[in-house]
Amino acid sequence: MSNILVIRGAADIGTLRAHAPDAHIQEVDRLQALSAIEATSILLLRSGVYLGEQELKTLPSLRHVIRPGSGMDNIDVEALGRRGIVVHRNPEASAPAVAEWVLASALMLSRRMPLGHATLTDGVHDKAACMGTSLANLAVGVWGAGPVGLAAARALAPHVARIAHAHWPSNPHGLSQSPPHELAQQAQVHVIALPLRPATRHLVGPGFLKSVRPQRPLLICTGRLETLDVAACLRALEAGTISGLAIDGVERQHLPMLESLRKPMNLLVSPHIGAQRTDVRAALDRWAAELVKEIILEDQAAPVGERR
């Protein structure tokens, strides 16, 4: 019998049980609850939950990690590789939904809707502060050319003046690109769609903000919040050196950094909902369940010594 552990929110338990009726499937809220689950062979993991060396010590039988999404910064891939654990992910399924969030954010920030909402909920009617700009007149720079960056560019392209990606050697051939320093100086909207790595942590910080200051741009972060120096970005927004800021990747642990906001701003924050769309969730649930079924069938067909 296969032992499957699901971090709550990573996959639909009912769909999994329908595809793997003979498996032992258990759902937990967090990895710290794993201490007594030594037989787990398949783990379904979501964002915001870390899996590294310490966590792996409680999972001696683990052979597969399924990540129904794209982000991998919460998984120590090298540690899993040393154990021969296979990582499965599906970065494409959610990209169009995340791109939809980017387009909505661009529209709202350019029309200064978050500021209008914030002033009204603060008891102030300040129509003059909400003078917006036509998105059709703005140039967009996209930082990142993975599934989300490409999808965001496709969603924005019909509605903006022009769009380009920050040049990077691994970008797809034929992509409209600009050198990063030129993009920083020319774009009025910057979409940050980068994976979280040591080189991208706090990439959007004081230096980046200084380089984009002449355009007073809108910043839209659709990836991990940690790609921004959030404190520096909030200071720039309050000072008016950027015109708007949208961040999707807010997890529970990030809430304290928002508690210091002193006045209404053109700021949109959301609790990591870019992919939270019913059709996307259903597609990812089916993908995860079908993958679990496939792994179980392969294990049953393989000799014990060859099982992965």
Short mmCIF file of C-alpha atoms in Angstrom, two decimals:
data_model
loop_
_atom_site.label_atom_id
_atom_site.label_comp_id
_atom_site.label_asym_id
_atom_site.label_seq_id
_atom_site.Cartn_x
_atom_site.Cartn_y
_atom_site.Cartn_z
CA MET A 1 0.00 0.00 0.00
CA SER A 2 1.26 3.46 -0.89
CA ASN A 3 1.38 6.04 1.89
CA ILE A 4 0.55 9.54 0.68
CA LEU A 5 0.84 12.73 2.71
CA VAL A 6 -0.93 15.90 1.58
CA ILE A 7 -0.23 19.35 2.99
CA ARG A 8 -3.65 20.93 3.32
CA GLY A 9 -4.41 23.04 0.27
CA ALA A 10 -1.98 21.23 -2.04
CA ALA A 11 -4.57 18.93 -3.62
CA ASP A 12 -8.16 17.77 -3.30
CA ILE A 13 -8.37 14.71 -1.06
CA GLY A 14 -11.56 13.41 -2.68
CA THR A 15 -10.01 13.45 -6.16
CA LEU A 16 -6.89 11.70 -4.86
CA ARG A 17 -8.91 8.97 -3.16
CA ALA A 18 -10.96 8.41 -6.32
CA HIS A 19 -7.75 7.86 -8.33
CA ALA A 20 -5.92 5.88 -5.63
CA PRO A 21 -8.61 4.04 -3.61
CA ASP A 22 -6.20 1.53 -2.08
CA ALA A 23 -3.63 4.08 -0.90
CA HIS A 24 -3.36 5.40 2.64
CA ILE A 25 -3.86 9.16 2.27
CA GLN A 26 -3.43 11.56 5.15
CA GLU A 27 -3.85 15.36 5.19
CA VAL A 28 -1.93 17.61 7.61
CA ASP A 29 -1.59 21.36 8.05
CA ARG A 30 2.18 21.62 8.19
CA LEU A 31 5.37 19.63 7.84
CA GLN A 32 6.08 19.77 11.57
CA ALA A 33 3.30 17.22 11.90
CA LEU A 34 5.34 14.60 10.07
CA SER A 35 7.25 13.11 12.98
CA ALA A 36 5.13 9.94 13.15
CA ILE A 37 4.67 9.41 9.40
CA GLU A 38 7.82 7.52 8.52
CA ALA A 39 6.13 5.37 5.86
CA THR A 40 5.20 8.30 3.60
CA SER A 41 6.37 7.62 0.05
CA ILE A 42 4.56 10.43 -1.80
CA LEU A 43 4.27 14.00 -0.50
CA LEU A 44 2.05 16.66 -2.05
CA LEU A 45 3.35 20.08 -1.13
CA ARG A 46 2.15 23.66 -1.64
CA SER A 47 3.93 27.01 -1.45
CA GLY A 48 4.74 28.52 1.93
CA VAL A 49 5.81 25.16 3.42
CA TYR A 50 9.54 24.37 3.49
CA LEU A 51 11.01 20.95 2.76
CA GLY A 52 14.73 20.57 3.48
CA GLU A 53 17.29 18.39 5.25
CA GLN A 54 15.62 18.51 8.67
CA GLU A 55 12.17 17.69 7.34
CA LEU A 56 13.54 14.84 5.22
CA LYS A 57 14.93 13.15 8.33
CA THR A 58 11.35 12.36 9.38
CA LEU A 59 10.55 10.91 5.95
CA PRO A 60 12.94 7.98 5.37
CA SER A 61 10.60 6.31 2.85
CA LEU A 62 9.89 9.41 0.75
CA ARG A 63 10.44 8.86 -2.99
CA HIS A 64 8.23 11.45 -4.74
CA VAL A 65 7.37 15.09 -4.05
CA ILE A 66 4.50 16.57 -6.06
CA ARG A 67 4.27 20.36 -6.31
CA PRO A 68 0.99 21.36 -8.03
CA GLY A 69 2.31 24.73 -9.19
CA SER A 70 5.54 26.43 -10.18
CA GLY A 71 7.50 27.80 -7.21
CA MET A 72 10.40 25.65 -5.99
CA ASP A 73 12.13 28.01 -3.57
CA ASN A 74 10.50 26.24 -0.59
CA ILE A 75 12.05 22.90 -1.63
CA ASP A 76 15.72 22.03 -1.12
CA VAL A 77 16.09 20.33 -4.50
CA GLU A 78 19.74 19.39 -3.85
CA ALA A 79 18.83 17.64 -0.60
CA LEU A 80 16.10 15.71 -2.38
CA GLY A 81 18.50 14.84 -5.20
CA ARG A 82 20.99 13.35 -2.76
CA ARG A 83 18.22 11.03 -1.55
CA GLY A 84 17.09 10.15 -5.08
CA ILE A 85 13.69 11.73 -4.47
CA VAL A 86 11.88 12.74 -7.66
CA VAL A 87 10.23 16.18 -7.78
CA HIS A 88 7.18 16.69 -10.02
CA ARG A 89 5.66 20.11 -10.74
CA ASN A 90 3.23 21.75 -13.12
CA PRO A 91 4.25 25.38 -13.79
CA GLU A 92 2.14 25.91 -16.92
CA ALA A 93 -1.38 25.18 -15.64
CA SER A 94 -1.66 28.28 -13.45
CA ALA A 95 0.22 30.76 -15.66
CA PRO A 96 -2.83 32.17 -17.53
CA ALA A 97 -4.67 32.79 -14.26
CA VAL A 98 -1.66 34.56 -12.75
CA ALA A 99 -1.39 36.64 -15.92
CA GLU A 100 -5.04 37.62 -15.46
CA TRP A 101 -4.16 38.90 -11.99
CA VAL A 102 -1.29 40.92 -13.53
CA LEU A 103 -3.63 42.53 -16.06
CA ALA A 104 -6.20 43.34 -13.36
CA SER A 105 -3.46 44.85 -11.19
CA ALA A 106 -2.13 46.98 -14.05
CA LEU A 107 -5.61 48.33 -14.74
CA MET A 108 -6.32 49.07 -11.09
CA LEU A 109 -2.98 50.72 -10.39
CA SER A 110 -3.04 52.85 -13.54
CA ARG A 111 -6.52 54.11 -12.57
CA ARG A 112 -5.42 54.45 -8.91
CA MET A 113 -8.31 52.35 -7.68
CA PRO A 114 -6.48 50.95 -4.63
CA LEU A 115 -5.79 54.51 -3.46
CA GLY A 116 -9.44 55.48 -3.94
CA HIS A 117 -10.59 52.44 -1.99
CA ALA A 118 -8.08 53.07 0.80
CA THR A 119 -9.03 56.74 1.21
CA LEU A 120 -12.76 55.95 1.32
CA THR A 121 -12.31 53.22 3.93
CA ASP A 122 -10.26 55.77 5.88
CA GLY A 123 -13.24 58.14 5.81
CA VAL A 124 -11.86 60.52 3.17
CA HIS A 125 -13.34 61.33 -0.26
CA ASP A 126 -10.33 62.35 -2.37
CA LYS A 127 -11.33 62.14 -6.02
CA ALA A 128 -8.52 64.46 -7.14
CA ALA A 129 -5.85 62.05 -5.83
CA CYS A 130 -7.23 59.33 -8.09
CA MET A 131 -6.42 60.93 -11.44
CA GLY A 132 -5.39 57.93 -13.49
CA THR A 133 -3.37 57.15 -16.60
CA SER A 134 -4.46 55.18 -19.66
CA LEU A 135 -2.82 51.77 -19.63
CA ALA A 136 -2.78 51.99 -23.44
CA ASN A 137 -0.15 54.75 -23.23
CA LEU A 138 2.27 52.89 -20.99
CA ALA A 139 5.37 50.86 -21.84
CA VAL A 140 5.77 47.61 -19.91
CA GLY A 141 8.90 45.77 -18.86
CA VAL A 142 8.60 42.14 -17.84
CA TRP A 143 11.34 40.68 -15.65
CA GLY A 144 11.28 36.93 -16.16
CA ALA A 145 10.45 34.77 -19.18
CA GLY A 146 9.18 31.62 -17.55
CA PRO A 147 5.57 30.43 -17.96
CA VAL A 148 4.19 33.28 -15.82
CA GLY A 149 6.32 36.02 -17.39
CA LEU A 150 5.39 34.92 -20.89
CA ALA A 151 1.70 34.61 -20.02
CA ALA A 152 1.71 38.04 -18.37
CA ALA A 153 3.22 39.59 -21.48
CA ARG A 154 0.57 37.97 -23.68
CA ALA A 155 -2.23 39.21 -21.42
CA LEU A 156 -0.89 42.79 -21.30
CA ALA A 157 0.26 43.19 -24.92
CA PRO A 158 -3.14 44.12 -26.46
CA HIS A 159 -3.70 46.81 -23.81
CA VAL A 160 -0.37 48.66 -23.58
CA ALA A 161 1.78 50.86 -25.80
CA ARG A 162 4.65 48.39 -26.01
CA ILE A 163 6.14 45.54 -24.05
CA ALA A 164 9.59 43.96 -23.69
CA HIS A 165 11.30 41.42 -21.46
CA ALA A 166 14.53 42.05 -19.61
CA HIS A 167 17.25 40.39 -21.67
CA TRP A 168 18.58 37.12 -20.31
CA PRO A 169 20.59 34.45 -22.18
CA SER A 170 18.05 31.70 -21.44
CA ASN A 171 15.06 33.68 -22.74
CA PRO A 172 13.19 32.05 -25.64
CA HIS A 173 14.44 32.87 -29.12
CA GLY A 174 12.55 35.66 -30.87
CA LEU A 175 11.30 37.29 -27.67
CA SER A 176 11.17 41.09 -27.62
CA GLN A 177 13.94 42.03 -25.19
CA SER A 178 15.79 45.06 -23.86
CA PRO A 179 18.97 45.29 -21.79
CA PRO A 180 18.00 45.49 -18.12
CA HIS A 181 19.40 49.01 -17.63
CA GLU A 182 17.43 50.31 -20.60
CA LEU A 183 14.24 48.59 -19.48
CA ALA A 184 14.63 50.11 -16.01
CA GLN A 185 14.88 53.60 -17.49
CA GLN A 186 12.15 53.32 -20.13
CA ALA A 187 9.24 51.27 -18.79
CA GLN A 188 6.34 52.84 -16.91
CA VAL A 189 5.12 49.45 -15.67
CA HIS A 190 7.42 46.74 -14.34
CA VAL A 191 6.14 43.18 -13.92
CA ILE A 192 8.40 41.14 -11.64
CA ALA A 193 7.88 37.46 -12.55
CA LEU A 194 11.15 35.95 -11.37
CA PRO A 195 11.80 32.77 -9.38
CA LEU A 196 13.20 33.33 -5.91
CA ARG A 197 16.91 32.53 -5.95
CA PRO A 198 19.90 34.07 -4.18
CA ALA A 199 20.49 36.36 -7.18
CA THR A 200 16.86 37.57 -7.27
CA ARG A 201 16.25 38.03 -3.53
CA HIS A 202 15.56 41.75 -2.96
CA LEU A 203 16.39 42.42 -6.61
CA VAL A 204 13.86 45.25 -6.52
CA GLY A 205 15.57 47.29 -3.83
CA PRO A 206 17.14 50.72 -3.44
CA GLY A 207 19.35 50.39 -6.53
CA PHE A 208 16.51 49.26 -8.79
CA LEU A 209 14.16 51.89 -7.38
CA LYS A 210 16.73 54.61 -8.01
CA SER A 211 17.16 53.53 -11.63
CA VAL A 212 13.40 53.58 -12.35
CA ARG A 213 12.67 56.80 -10.44
CA PRO A 214 12.50 59.14 -13.50
CA GLN A 215 9.45 57.24 -14.83
CA ARG A 216 7.68 56.97 -11.45
CA PRO A 217 6.50 53.53 -12.61
CA LEU A 218 3.96 51.04 -11.43
CA LEU A 219 5.49 47.88 -9.91
CA ILE A 220 3.64 44.56 -10.10
CA CYS A 221 5.17 41.56 -8.33
CA THR A 222 3.53 38.31 -9.36
CA GLY A 223 6.22 36.01 -7.96
CA ARG A 224 7.64 35.61 -4.49
CA LEU A 225 7.39 38.65 -2.25
CA GLU A 226 11.05 38.19 -1.31
CA THR A 227 12.14 39.29 -4.79
CA LEU A 228 11.26 42.76 -3.47
CA ASP A 229 12.81 44.75 -0.67
CA VAL A 230 9.28 45.46 0.53
CA ALA A 231 10.28 48.15 3.03
CA ALA A 232 12.19 50.05 0.33
CA CYS A 233 9.28 49.70 -2.11
CA LEU A 234 6.77 50.98 0.45
CA ARG A 235 9.01 53.96 1.21
CA ALA A 236 9.25 54.72 -2.51
CA LEU A 237 5.48 54.48 -2.86
CA GLU A 238 4.92 56.77 0.11
CA ALA A 239 7.46 59.25 -1.29
CA GLY A 240 5.86 59.15 -4.73
CA THR A 241 8.94 57.88 -6.59
CA ILE A 242 6.86 54.95 -7.75
CA SER A 243 3.18 55.50 -8.61
CA GLY A 244 1.72 52.17 -7.58
CA LEU A 245 2.62 48.79 -6.14
CA ALA A 246 0.87 45.42 -6.44
CA ILE A 247 2.07 42.29 -4.62
CA ASP A 248 0.35 38.92 -4.80
CA GLY A 249 2.67 36.59 -2.86
CA VAL A 250 1.64 37.62 0.66
CA GLU A 251 1.77 34.64 3.04
CA ARG A 252 0.75 34.64 6.71
CA GLN A 253 4.31 35.23 7.84
CA HIS A 254 4.45 38.46 5.81
CA LEU A 255 1.55 40.17 7.56
CA PRO A 256 3.70 42.08 10.11
CA MET A 257 5.46 44.03 7.34
CA LEU A 258 2.11 45.51 6.29
CA GLU A 259 1.11 46.60 9.79
CA SER A 260 3.29 49.73 9.66
CA LEU A 261 1.36 51.35 6.78
CA ARG A 262 0.47 54.85 7.96
CA LYS A 263 -1.61 56.36 5.18
CA PRO A 264 -3.70 55.31 2.18
CA MET A 265 -1.54 54.52 -0.87
CA ASN A 266 -1.97 53.17 -4.38
CA LEU A 267 -1.15 49.73 -3.01
CA LEU A 268 -2.75 46.40 -3.90
CA VAL A 269 -1.82 43.31 -1.90
CA SER A 270 -3.40 39.86 -2.15
CA PRO A 271 -2.87 36.56 -0.29
CA HIS A 272 -1.15 34.62 -3.07
CA ILE A 273 -4.34 34.30 -5.14
CA GLY A 274 -2.85 34.55 -8.64
CA ALA A 275 -3.66 30.91 -9.38
CA GLN A 276 -6.73 30.72 -7.14
CA ARG A 277 -9.27 30.17 -9.88
CA THR A 278 -11.72 27.29 -9.88
CA ASP A 279 -10.76 25.90 -13.29
CA VAL A 280 -7.04 26.07 -12.48
CA ARG A 281 -7.54 24.39 -9.12
CA ALA A 282 -9.59 21.63 -10.72
CA ALA A 283 -6.95 21.08 -13.44
CA LEU A 284 -4.14 20.89 -10.89
CA ASP A 285 -6.14 18.53 -8.69
CA ARG A 286 -6.71 16.21 -11.66
CA TRP A 287 -3.05 16.42 -12.68
CA ALA A 288 -1.86 15.56 -9.15
CA ALA A 289 -4.31 12.68 -8.78
CA GLU A 290 -3.45 11.20 -12.19
CA LEU A 291 0.26 11.51 -11.39
CA VAL A 292 -0.21 9.72 -8.06
CA LYS A 293 -2.09 6.92 -9.83
CA GLU A 294 0.68 6.65 -12.42
CA ILE A 295 3.40 6.46 -9.74
CA ILE A 296 1.51 3.76 -7.85
CA LEU A 297 0.98 1.68 -10.99
CA GLU A 298 4.65 1.99 -11.93
CA ASP A 299 5.68 0.91 -8.43
CA GLN A 300 3.39 -2.12 -8.57
CA ALA A 301 4.85 -3.15 -11.93
CA ALA A 302 8.52 -2.64 -10.99
CA PRO A 303 10.68 -5.07 -9.01
CA VAL A 304 11.23 -3.89 -5.45
CA GLY A 305 14.88 -3.01 -6.05
CA GLU A 306 14.03 -0.84 -9.05
CA ARG A 307 11.26 1.25 -7.51
CA ARG A 308 11.75 5.00 -7.57
#
